[in-house]
mmCIF file of C-alpha atoms in Angstrom:
data_model
loop_
_atom_site.group_PDB
_atom_site.id
_atom_site.type_symbol
_atom_site.label_atom_id
_atom_site.label_comp_id
_atom_site.label_asym_id
_atom_site.label_seq_id
_atom_site.Cartn_x
_atom_site.Cartn_y
_atom_site.Cartn_z
ATOM 1 C CA MET A 11 30.170 -6.990 -30.393
ATOM 2 C CA PRO A 12 32.314 -6.560 -33.496
ATOM 3 C CA GLY A 13 34.088 -9.639 -34.731
ATOM 4 C CA THR A 14 33.273 -13.288 -34.432
ATOM 5 C CA ARG A 15 30.689 -14.847 -32.192
ATOM 6 C CA PHE A 16 33.047 -17.225 -30.405
ATOM 7 C CA ARG A 17 35.763 -14.578 -30.001
ATOM 8 C CA SER A 18 33.259 -12.292 -28.308
ATOM 9 C CA ARG A 19 32.318 -15.078 -25.941
ATOM 10 C CA LEU A 20 35.981 -15.773 -25.220
ATOM 11 C CA THR A 21 36.418 -12.148 -24.202
ATOM 12 C CA ARG A 22 33.375 -12.350 -21.942
ATOM 13 C CA SER A 23 34.757 -15.526 -20.401
ATOM 14 C CA LEU A 24 38.006 -13.776 -19.571
ATOM 15 C CA ILE A 25 36.076 -10.886 -18.027
ATOM 16 C CA THR A 26 33.729 -12.982 -15.903
ATOM 17 C CA GLY A 27 36.236 -15.694 -15.099
ATOM 18 C CA THR A 28 38.855 -13.518 -13.432
ATOM 19 C CA ALA A 29 37.028 -10.562 -11.904
ATOM 20 C CA VAL A 30 37.046 -10.456 -8.115
ATOM 21 C CA THR A 31 34.716 -8.679 -5.732
ATOM 22 C CA ALA A 32 37.141 -5.992 -4.657
ATOM 23 C CA LEU A 33 37.938 -5.070 -8.239
ATOM 24 C CA ALA A 34 34.289 -4.984 -9.181
ATOM 25 C CA ALA A 35 33.598 -2.658 -6.296
ATOM 26 C CA GLY A 36 36.390 -0.391 -7.463
ATOM 27 C CA LEU A 37 34.982 -0.321 -10.960
ATOM 28 C CA ALA A 38 31.556 0.540 -9.645
ATOM 29 C CA ALA A 39 33.084 3.635 -8.120
ATOM 30 C CA CYS A 40 33.932 4.798 -11.639
ATOM 31 C CA GLY A 41 30.238 5.180 -12.399
ATOM 32 C CA SER A 42 28.226 3.896 -15.345
ATOM 33 C CA ASN A 43 29.713 6.094 -18.059
ATOM 34 C CA SER A 44 30.442 3.713 -20.940
ATOM 35 C CA GLY A 45 33.153 5.800 -22.523
ATOM 36 C CA SER A 46 34.956 7.833 -19.906
ATOM 37 C CA SER A 47 38.525 9.011 -19.598
ATOM 38 C CA THR A 48 40.241 7.015 -16.920
ATOM 39 C CA SER A 49 43.148 7.544 -14.603
ATOM 40 C CA SER A 50 45.803 5.045 -15.543
ATOM 41 C CA ALA A 51 48.831 3.950 -13.525
ATOM 42 C CA GLY A 52 51.753 5.943 -14.892
ATOM 43 C CA ASN A 53 49.456 7.840 -17.276
ATOM 44 C CA ALA A 54 51.694 10.860 -17.818
ATOM 45 C CA PRO A 55 53.669 12.487 -20.651
ATOM 46 C CA ALA A 56 56.622 10.468 -21.889
ATOM 47 C CA THR A 57 59.555 11.281 -19.603
ATOM 48 C CA GLY A 58 61.891 8.457 -20.521
ATOM 49 C CA THR A 59 60.513 6.037 -17.895
ATOM 50 C CA VAL A 60 57.289 4.031 -18.016
ATOM 51 C CA THR A 61 56.240 2.071 -14.928
ATOM 52 C CA VAL A 62 54.450 -1.189 -15.684
ATOM 53 C CA GLY A 63 52.637 -3.394 -13.179
ATOM 54 C CA ALA A 64 51.685 -0.577 -10.804
ATOM 55 C CA LEU A 65 48.775 -1.167 -8.415
ATOM 56 C CA SER A 66 48.408 -4.694 -9.812
ATOM 57 C CA ASN A 67 47.089 -6.364 -6.635
ATOM 58 C CA GLY A 68 49.865 -8.939 -6.869
ATOM 59 C CA ALA A 69 49.272 -9.813 -10.522
ATOM 60 C CA ALA A 70 52.504 -8.219 -11.736
ATOM 61 C CA GLN A 71 56.003 -7.299 -10.682
ATOM 62 C CA GLN A 72 56.168 -3.489 -10.781
ATOM 63 C CA THR A 73 58.971 -2.529 -13.146
ATOM 64 C CA ASP A 74 60.382 0.782 -14.385
ATOM 65 C CA LEU A 75 61.278 0.674 -18.077
ATOM 66 C CA LYS A 76 63.456 3.232 -19.813
ATOM 67 C CA VAL A 77 61.853 4.299 -23.083
ATOM 68 C CA SER A 78 62.779 7.214 -25.314
ATOM 69 C CA GLU A 79 61.018 8.863 -28.241
ATOM 70 C CA VAL A 80 62.235 7.680 -31.640
ATOM 71 C CA ALA A 81 62.087 10.673 -33.978
ATOM 72 C CA SER A 82 62.054 8.568 -37.158
ATOM 73 C CA ILE A 83 58.967 6.676 -35.962
ATOM 74 C CA ASN A 84 57.283 9.855 -34.728
ATOM 75 C CA ALA A 85 57.722 11.230 -38.250
ATOM 76 C CA GLU A 86 55.522 8.404 -39.609
ATOM 77 C CA LEU A 87 52.483 9.535 -37.585
ATOM 78 C CA PRO A 88 49.427 10.997 -39.309
ATOM 79 C CA ALA A 89 49.634 14.796 -39.137
ATOM 80 C CA SER A 90 46.530 15.102 -36.948
ATOM 81 C CA VAL A 91 47.906 12.750 -34.303
ATOM 82 C CA ALA A 92 51.359 14.286 -34.351
ATOM 83 C CA LYS A 93 49.868 17.778 -33.982
ATOM 84 C CA SER A 94 47.702 16.758 -31.016
ATOM 85 C CA GLY A 95 50.750 15.494 -29.106
ATOM 86 C CA GLU A 96 48.570 12.727 -27.636
ATOM 87 C CA LEU A 97 47.797 9.086 -28.280
ATOM 88 C CA VAL A 98 44.250 8.337 -27.196
ATOM 89 C CA ILE A 99 44.329 4.690 -26.094
ATOM 90 C CA GLY A 100 41.042 2.797 -25.875
ATOM 91 C CA VAL A 101 40.460 0.007 -23.361
ATOM 92 C CA GLY A 102 37.157 -1.873 -23.167
ATOM 93 C CA ALA A 103 37.264 -3.003 -19.539
ATOM 94 C CA LEU A 104 33.913 -1.757 -18.195
ATOM 95 C CA PRO A 105 32.015 -2.876 -16.233
ATOM 96 C CA ALA A 106 33.986 -5.667 -14.538
ATOM 97 C CA GLY A 107 37.522 -5.579 -15.943
ATOM 98 C CA PHE A 108 39.536 -8.584 -17.076
ATOM 99 C CA PRO A 109 42.655 -9.208 -14.963
ATOM 100 C CA PRO A 110 45.528 -9.251 -15.698
ATOM 101 C CA LEU A 111 44.916 -7.340 -18.925
ATOM 102 C CA ALA A 112 42.818 -4.356 -17.799
ATOM 103 C CA TYR A 113 41.146 -3.757 -14.457
ATOM 104 C CA ILE A 114 40.889 -1.363 -11.515
ATOM 105 C CA GLY A 115 43.982 -1.523 -9.354
ATOM 106 C CA SER A 116 44.599 -1.960 -5.668
ATOM 107 C CA ASP A 117 43.773 1.704 -4.926
ATOM 108 C CA GLN A 118 40.203 0.928 -6.113
ATOM 109 C CA LYS A 119 40.166 3.754 -8.671
ATOM 110 C CA THR A 120 43.088 3.546 -11.106
ATOM 111 C CA LEU A 121 43.030 1.503 -14.320
ATOM 112 C CA THR A 122 45.938 -0.928 -14.454
ATOM 113 C CA GLY A 123 46.786 -4.023 -16.471
ATOM 114 C CA ALA A 124 49.058 -5.306 -19.203
ATOM 115 C CA GLU A 125 47.067 -3.653 -21.997
ATOM 116 C CA PRO A 126 47.075 0.002 -20.822
ATOM 117 C CA ASP A 127 50.705 -0.487 -19.753
ATOM 118 C CA PHE A 128 51.676 -1.518 -23.273
ATOM 119 C CA GLY A 129 49.738 1.338 -24.830
ATOM 120 C CA ARG A 130 51.770 3.742 -22.692
ATOM 121 C CA LEU A 131 55.032 2.099 -23.776
ATOM 122 C CA VAL A 132 54.066 2.530 -27.443
ATOM 123 C CA ALA A 133 53.089 6.155 -26.814
ATOM 124 C CA ALA A 134 56.488 6.813 -25.271
ATOM 125 C CA VAL A 135 58.292 5.533 -28.381
ATOM 126 C CA LEU A 136 56.045 7.722 -30.528
ATOM 127 C CA GLY A 137 56.807 10.751 -28.359
ATOM 128 C CA LEU A 138 53.114 11.215 -27.479
ATOM 129 C CA LYS A 139 51.298 11.725 -24.182
ATOM 130 C CA PRO A 140 49.190 8.623 -23.441
ATOM 131 C CA VAL A 141 45.530 9.367 -22.741
ATOM 132 C CA VAL A 142 43.855 6.131 -21.638
ATOM 133 C CA THR A 143 40.070 5.876 -21.941
ATOM 134 C CA ASN A 144 38.048 3.036 -20.428
ATOM 135 C CA SER A 145 34.686 2.010 -21.830
ATOM 136 C CA THR A 146 32.520 -1.021 -22.452
ATOM 137 C CA TRP A 147 33.717 -3.416 -25.147
ATOM 138 C CA GLU A 148 31.074 -2.178 -27.610
ATOM 139 C CA ASN A 149 31.879 1.502 -27.005
ATOM 140 C CA LEU A 150 35.595 0.875 -27.462
ATOM 141 C CA PHE A 151 34.860 0.255 -31.141
ATOM 142 C CA VAL A 152 32.408 3.150 -31.310
ATOM 143 C CA GLY A 153 35.244 5.392 -30.132
ATOM 144 C CA ILE A 154 37.608 4.081 -32.809
ATOM 145 C CA ASP A 155 34.911 4.427 -35.488
ATOM 146 C CA SER A 156 34.198 8.043 -34.517
ATOM 147 C CA GLY A 157 37.850 9.040 -34.349
ATOM 148 C CA LYS A 158 37.657 9.926 -30.656
ATOM 149 C CA THR A 159 39.977 6.986 -29.913
ATOM 150 C CA ASP A 160 43.212 6.618 -31.869
ATOM 151 C CA VAL A 161 44.049 3.001 -31.088
ATOM 152 C CA GLY A 162 42.622 0.166 -29.026
ATOM 153 C CA PHE A 163 44.806 -1.915 -26.734
ATOM 154 C CA SER A 164 42.235 -4.277 -25.267
ATOM 155 C CA ASN A 165 42.928 -7.937 -26.070
ATOM 156 C CA ILE A 166 41.478 -7.445 -29.562
ATOM 157 C CA THR A 167 41.966 -10.423 -31.852
ATOM 158 C CA ASP A 168 43.059 -9.843 -35.437
ATOM 159 C CA THR A 169 40.235 -11.231 -37.597
ATOM 160 C CA GLU A 170 39.479 -11.015 -41.301
ATOM 161 C CA GLU A 171 35.995 -9.766 -40.458
ATOM 162 C CA ARG A 172 37.367 -6.860 -38.437
ATOM 163 C CA LYS A 173 39.722 -5.899 -41.255
ATOM 164 C CA LYS A 174 36.721 -4.581 -43.137
ATOM 165 C CA LYS A 175 36.738 -1.622 -40.723
ATOM 166 C CA TYR A 176 40.080 -1.651 -38.854
ATOM 167 C CA GLU A 177 43.830 -1.955 -39.335
ATOM 168 C CA PHE A 178 46.077 -3.909 -36.993
ATOM 169 C CA ALA A 179 49.561 -3.991 -35.494
ATOM 170 C CA SER A 180 50.061 -7.324 -33.757
ATOM 171 C CA TYR A 181 51.819 -7.547 -30.386
ATOM 172 C CA ARG A 182 50.812 -10.690 -28.503
ATOM 173 C CA GLN A 183 49.760 -14.253 -29.204
ATOM 174 C CA ASP A 184 46.085 -15.033 -28.644
ATOM 175 C CA ASN A 185 46.344 -18.213 -26.566
ATOM 176 C CA LEU A 186 44.240 -20.559 -24.519
ATOM 177 C CA ALA A 187 45.799 -22.660 -21.774
ATOM 178 C CA PHE A 188 45.286 -25.475 -19.312
ATOM 179 C CA ALA A 189 45.372 -24.842 -15.562
ATOM 180 C CA VAL A 190 46.251 -27.805 -13.325
ATOM 181 C CA PRO A 191 47.220 -28.223 -9.675
ATOM 182 C CA LYS A 192 50.884 -27.356 -9.200
ATOM 183 C CA SER A 193 51.459 -30.925 -7.962
ATOM 184 C CA SER A 194 50.121 -32.428 -11.217
ATOM 185 C CA THR A 195 52.671 -33.974 -13.575
ATOM 186 C CA TRP A 196 50.343 -33.776 -16.593
ATOM 187 C CA ASN A 197 51.142 -31.457 -19.495
ATOM 188 C CA PHE A 198 49.189 -30.772 -22.674
ATOM 189 C CA ASN A 199 52.294 -30.549 -24.909
ATOM 190 C CA GLY A 200 50.219 -29.230 -27.805
ATOM 191 C CA ASP A 201 48.614 -32.619 -28.492
ATOM 192 C CA TYR A 202 44.917 -33.266 -27.891
ATOM 193 C CA GLU A 203 45.691 -36.992 -27.618
ATOM 194 C CA ASN A 204 47.100 -36.228 -24.153
ATOM 195 C CA LEU A 205 43.540 -35.403 -23.031
ATOM 196 C CA ALA A 206 42.424 -39.043 -23.349
ATOM 197 C CA GLY A 207 41.036 -40.233 -20.030
ATOM 198 C CA LYS A 208 40.999 -36.735 -18.542
ATOM 199 C CA THR A 209 38.164 -34.655 -17.070
ATOM 200 C CA VAL A 210 38.410 -31.010 -18.113
ATOM 201 C CA ALA A 211 36.312 -28.001 -17.152
ATOM 202 C CA VAL A 212 35.456 -25.276 -19.651
ATOM 203 C CA SER A 213 33.107 -22.284 -19.810
ATOM 204 C CA ALA A 214 29.974 -22.790 -21.919
ATOM 205 C CA GLY A 215 29.526 -20.837 -25.145
ATOM 206 C CA THR A 216 33.207 -19.934 -25.508
ATOM 207 C CA ASN A 217 35.833 -20.448 -28.154
ATOM 208 C CA GLN A 218 37.676 -22.842 -25.865
ATOM 209 C CA GLU A 219 34.517 -24.960 -25.450
ATOM 210 C CA LYS A 220 34.201 -25.187 -29.231
ATOM 211 C CA ILE A 221 37.785 -26.441 -29.522
ATOM 212 C CA LEU A 222 37.519 -28.836 -26.579
ATOM 213 C CA LEU A 223 34.328 -30.410 -27.919
ATOM 214 C CA GLU A 224 36.009 -30.912 -31.307
ATOM 215 C CA TRP A 225 38.809 -32.780 -29.548
ATOM 216 C CA GLN A 226 36.257 -34.794 -27.581
ATOM 217 C CA THR A 227 34.645 -35.892 -30.861
ATOM 218 C CA LYS A 228 37.996 -36.914 -32.347
ATOM 219 C CA LEU A 229 38.942 -38.924 -29.279
ATOM 220 C CA LYS A 230 35.542 -40.633 -29.209
ATOM 221 C CA ALA A 231 36.071 -41.726 -32.820
ATOM 222 C CA GLU A 232 39.318 -43.335 -31.637
ATOM 223 C CA GLY A 233 37.545 -45.147 -28.805
ATOM 224 C CA LYS A 234 38.954 -42.780 -26.155
ATOM 225 C CA LYS A 235 37.115 -40.712 -23.577
ATOM 226 C CA LEU A 236 37.390 -37.040 -22.676
ATOM 227 C CA THR A 237 34.921 -35.876 -20.041
ATOM 228 C CA VAL A 238 33.884 -32.200 -20.198
ATOM 229 C CA LYS A 239 32.526 -30.467 -17.106
ATOM 230 C CA TYR A 240 30.815 -27.099 -16.602
ATOM 231 C CA TYR A 241 30.684 -24.884 -13.526
ATOM 232 C CA PRO A 242 28.788 -21.627 -12.961
ATOM 233 C CA ASP A 243 31.919 -19.612 -12.169
ATOM 234 C CA ASN A 244 35.665 -19.873 -11.697
ATOM 235 C CA ASN A 245 35.335 -20.371 -7.952
ATOM 236 C CA GLY A 246 33.575 -23.622 -8.696
ATOM 237 C CA VAL A 247 36.199 -24.571 -11.290
ATOM 238 C CA TYR A 248 39.138 -24.102 -8.954
ATOM 239 C CA LEU A 249 37.382 -25.836 -6.036
ATOM 240 C CA ALA A 250 36.834 -28.807 -8.337
ATOM 241 C CA LEU A 251 40.453 -28.657 -9.420
ATOM 242 C CA SER A 252 41.799 -28.620 -5.859
ATOM 243 C CA SER A 253 39.488 -31.459 -4.781
ATOM 244 C CA GLY A 254 40.433 -33.697 -7.707
ATOM 245 C CA LYS A 255 36.996 -33.660 -9.342
ATOM 246 C CA ILE A 256 38.596 -32.430 -12.568
ATOM 247 C CA ASP A 257 42.089 -32.850 -13.978
ATOM 248 C CA ALA A 258 42.373 -29.490 -15.698
ATOM 249 C CA TYR A 259 40.618 -26.274 -16.660
ATOM 250 C CA PHE A 260 40.792 -24.990 -20.253
ATOM 251 C CA GLY A 261 40.499 -21.221 -20.498
ATOM 252 C CA PRO A 262 42.087 -17.986 -21.745
ATOM 253 C CA ASN A 263 45.835 -17.951 -21.113
ATOM 254 C CA PRO A 264 45.907 -14.457 -19.510
ATOM 255 C CA GLY A 265 43.200 -15.381 -17.029
ATOM 256 C CA ILE A 266 45.065 -18.522 -16.040
ATOM 257 C CA ALA A 267 48.297 -16.517 -15.710
ATOM 258 C CA TYR A 268 46.453 -14.168 -13.342
ATOM 259 C CA HIS A 269 45.052 -16.997 -11.247
ATOM 260 C CA VAL A 270 48.491 -18.604 -10.929
ATOM 261 C CA THR A 271 49.825 -15.394 -9.388
ATOM 262 C CA GLN A 272 46.845 -15.075 -7.032
ATOM 263 C CA ASP A 273 46.982 -18.589 -5.589
ATOM 264 C CA ALA A 274 50.773 -19.015 -5.584
ATOM 265 C CA LYS A 275 51.036 -18.708 -1.806
ATOM 266 C CA THR A 276 47.845 -20.601 -0.928
ATOM 267 C CA THR A 277 47.454 -24.260 0.008
ATOM 268 C CA ASN A 278 46.139 -25.007 -3.510
ATOM 269 C CA PRO A 279 48.569 -23.423 -6.005
ATOM 270 C CA THR A 280 48.096 -23.996 -9.702
ATOM 271 C CA ARG A 281 50.313 -23.864 -12.784
ATOM 272 C CA ASN A 282 49.999 -23.532 -16.553
ATOM 273 C CA ALA A 283 50.188 -26.972 -18.191
ATOM 274 C CA GLY A 284 50.412 -25.814 -21.780
ATOM 275 C CA LYS A 285 48.949 -23.381 -24.303
ATOM 276 C CA PHE A 286 47.026 -23.614 -27.577
ATOM 277 C CA SER A 287 46.271 -20.976 -30.199
ATOM 278 C CA GLY A 288 42.859 -19.371 -29.814
ATOM 279 C CA ALA A 289 42.546 -19.549 -33.601
ATOM 280 C CA GLY A 290 42.972 -23.322 -33.657
ATOM 281 C CA ALA A 291 45.700 -25.679 -34.844
ATOM 282 C CA SER A 292 46.141 -24.184 -38.315
ATOM 283 C CA LEU A 293 46.712 -20.536 -37.337
ATOM 284 C CA GLN A 294 48.380 -18.732 -34.442
ATOM 285 C CA GLY A 295 45.834 -16.206 -33.221
ATOM 286 C CA LEU A 296 47.183 -12.699 -32.652
ATOM 287 C CA ILE A 297 46.203 -9.822 -30.387
ATOM 288 C CA ALA A 298 46.673 -6.483 -32.109
ATOM 289 C CA ALA A 299 46.588 -2.743 -31.598
ATOM 290 C CA THR A 300 43.476 -1.670 -33.483
ATOM 291 C CA SER A 301 42.873 1.598 -35.322
ATOM 292 C CA LYS A 302 40.390 2.815 -37.903
ATOM 293 C CA LYS A 303 41.037 1.493 -41.392
ATOM 294 C CA GLY A 304 42.929 4.079 -43.406
ATOM 295 C CA SER A 305 44.003 6.032 -40.311
ATOM 296 C CA GLY A 306 47.671 5.517 -41.073
ATOM 297 C CA LEU A 307 48.407 4.465 -37.492
ATOM 298 C CA ALA A 308 49.102 0.760 -37.922
ATOM 299 C CA LYS A 309 52.568 1.244 -39.463
ATOM 300 C CA PRO A 310 54.026 3.654 -36.863
ATOM 301 C CA VAL A 311 52.483 1.618 -34.021
ATOM 302 C CA ALA A 312 53.987 -1.596 -35.413
ATOM 303 C CA ASP A 313 57.366 0.126 -35.787
ATOM 304 C CA ALA A 314 57.140 1.335 -32.174
ATOM 305 C CA ILE A 315 56.342 -2.199 -31.019
ATOM 306 C CA ASN A 316 59.281 -3.606 -32.990
ATOM 307 C CA TYR A 317 61.540 -1.000 -31.384
ATOM 308 C CA LEU A 318 60.354 -2.206 -27.963
ATOM 309 C CA ILE A 319 60.950 -5.839 -29.000
ATOM 310 C CA LYS A 320 64.456 -5.092 -30.297
ATOM 311 C CA ASN A 321 65.481 -3.085 -27.243
ATOM 312 C CA GLY A 322 64.153 -5.483 -24.597
ATOM 313 C CA GLN A 323 61.334 -3.471 -23.015
ATOM 314 C CA TYR A 324 58.754 -5.721 -24.645
ATOM 315 C CA ALA A 325 60.106 -8.885 -23.015
ATOM 316 C CA LYS A 326 60.316 -7.123 -19.634
ATOM 317 C CA TRP A 327 56.707 -5.933 -19.952
ATOM 318 C CA LEU A 328 55.467 -9.475 -20.665
ATOM 319 C CA ALA A 329 57.568 -10.937 -17.848
ATOM 320 C CA ALA A 330 56.218 -8.354 -15.393
ATOM 321 C CA TRP A 331 52.690 -9.575 -16.122
ATOM 322 C CA ASN A 332 53.543 -13.322 -16.277
ATOM 323 C CA LEU A 333 52.647 -13.410 -19.984
ATOM 324 C CA SER A 334 55.981 -14.354 -21.549
ATOM 325 C CA ASN A 335 54.366 -17.377 -23.203
ATOM 326 C CA GLU A 336 52.401 -14.990 -25.459
ATOM 327 C CA ALA A 337 55.445 -13.226 -26.945
ATOM 328 C CA VAL A 338 55.720 -12.568 -30.677
ATOM 329 C CA SER A 339 59.052 -12.160 -32.478
ATOM 330 C CA THR A 340 57.861 -9.197 -34.519
ATOM 331 C CA SER A 341 54.871 -6.887 -34.898
ATOM 332 C CA GLN A 342 53.101 -7.216 -38.236
ATOM 333 C CA VAL A 343 50.742 -4.823 -39.984
ATOM 334 C CA ASN A 344 47.500 -6.631 -40.822
ATOM 335 C CA PRO A 345 48.824 -10.209 -40.503
ATOM 336 C CA PRO A 346 46.565 -13.148 -41.433
ATOM 337 C CA GLY A 347 43.650 -13.132 -39.017
ATOM 338 C CA LEU A 348 40.949 -15.486 -37.818
ATOM 339 C CA PRO A 349 39.060 -16.420 -41.022
ATOM 340 C CA ILE A 350 35.499 -15.270 -41.573
ATOM 341 C CA THR A 351 34.563 -18.945 -42.021
ATOM 342 C CA ASN A 352 35.572 -19.548 -38.365
ATOM 343 C CA SER A 353 32.937 -17.117 -37.115
#
């Protein structure tokens, strides 16, 4: 996969950690094509209204958002894109999807999720018809490289390594988070010292494991203990959490947000006990719309995002998907990304 080794593993963790059997079955119905056009909830020409959270299987609050084309931003588009009248949006959610960001919806055939929803909102501001394509993670980048895909909205982290080939317009924080039982009074509060004496589960080979083990080493040097546990899948993690075998689970913030919505009405509800940047303490990681370097798309896409931020649709989109804790105040073109030395 393009980008850093640990970031790729983080993405895989989000995919495997939140997929459920029904969604996987729905994805299987789409076939094995690794770069196919996909029906997307609300995937229609801009009409002034974009519906977000459709067919979400309870992961989102379906919301209709009024969005109009902004002629001054449309005028910034590269001539080829403007002439086509379409924005080809790439999502790398095959084969299993990664709720709540991109996955097959409750009708078992339609791509839904926060990422394709946001791509459609941006397309509406640009005055373009959104054409959402779903592929494997690897083929998402192949599509961008070849020019078949205009822009990727697929939980892509802004990294300095990726800037060699791509340009970015940031739109969401790249965060990790702690899941705890809803009854727990413990909170992370951004300080690893609060993990002293705790038992925390994490997925092996991920960015979050790397960070957690660094904290474990620091606490050990202070004479304090942090116990790290591993489970084969998220079912095991949440069973351990509900039975008190672990105090918390450290994983991707969107996956935890999804799980909180799914177990809210069960006998073992969970909550988010605090977030941490996926890039570490010294840099806030950012998720960004990704286009081919030199394509000229990053600036109009960033301006469209800033229009959505200014006019309130951005906040409503995040709230619909329970991701308000990943909001950014502004979209930036090629902001500082995860350093190459953190690969």
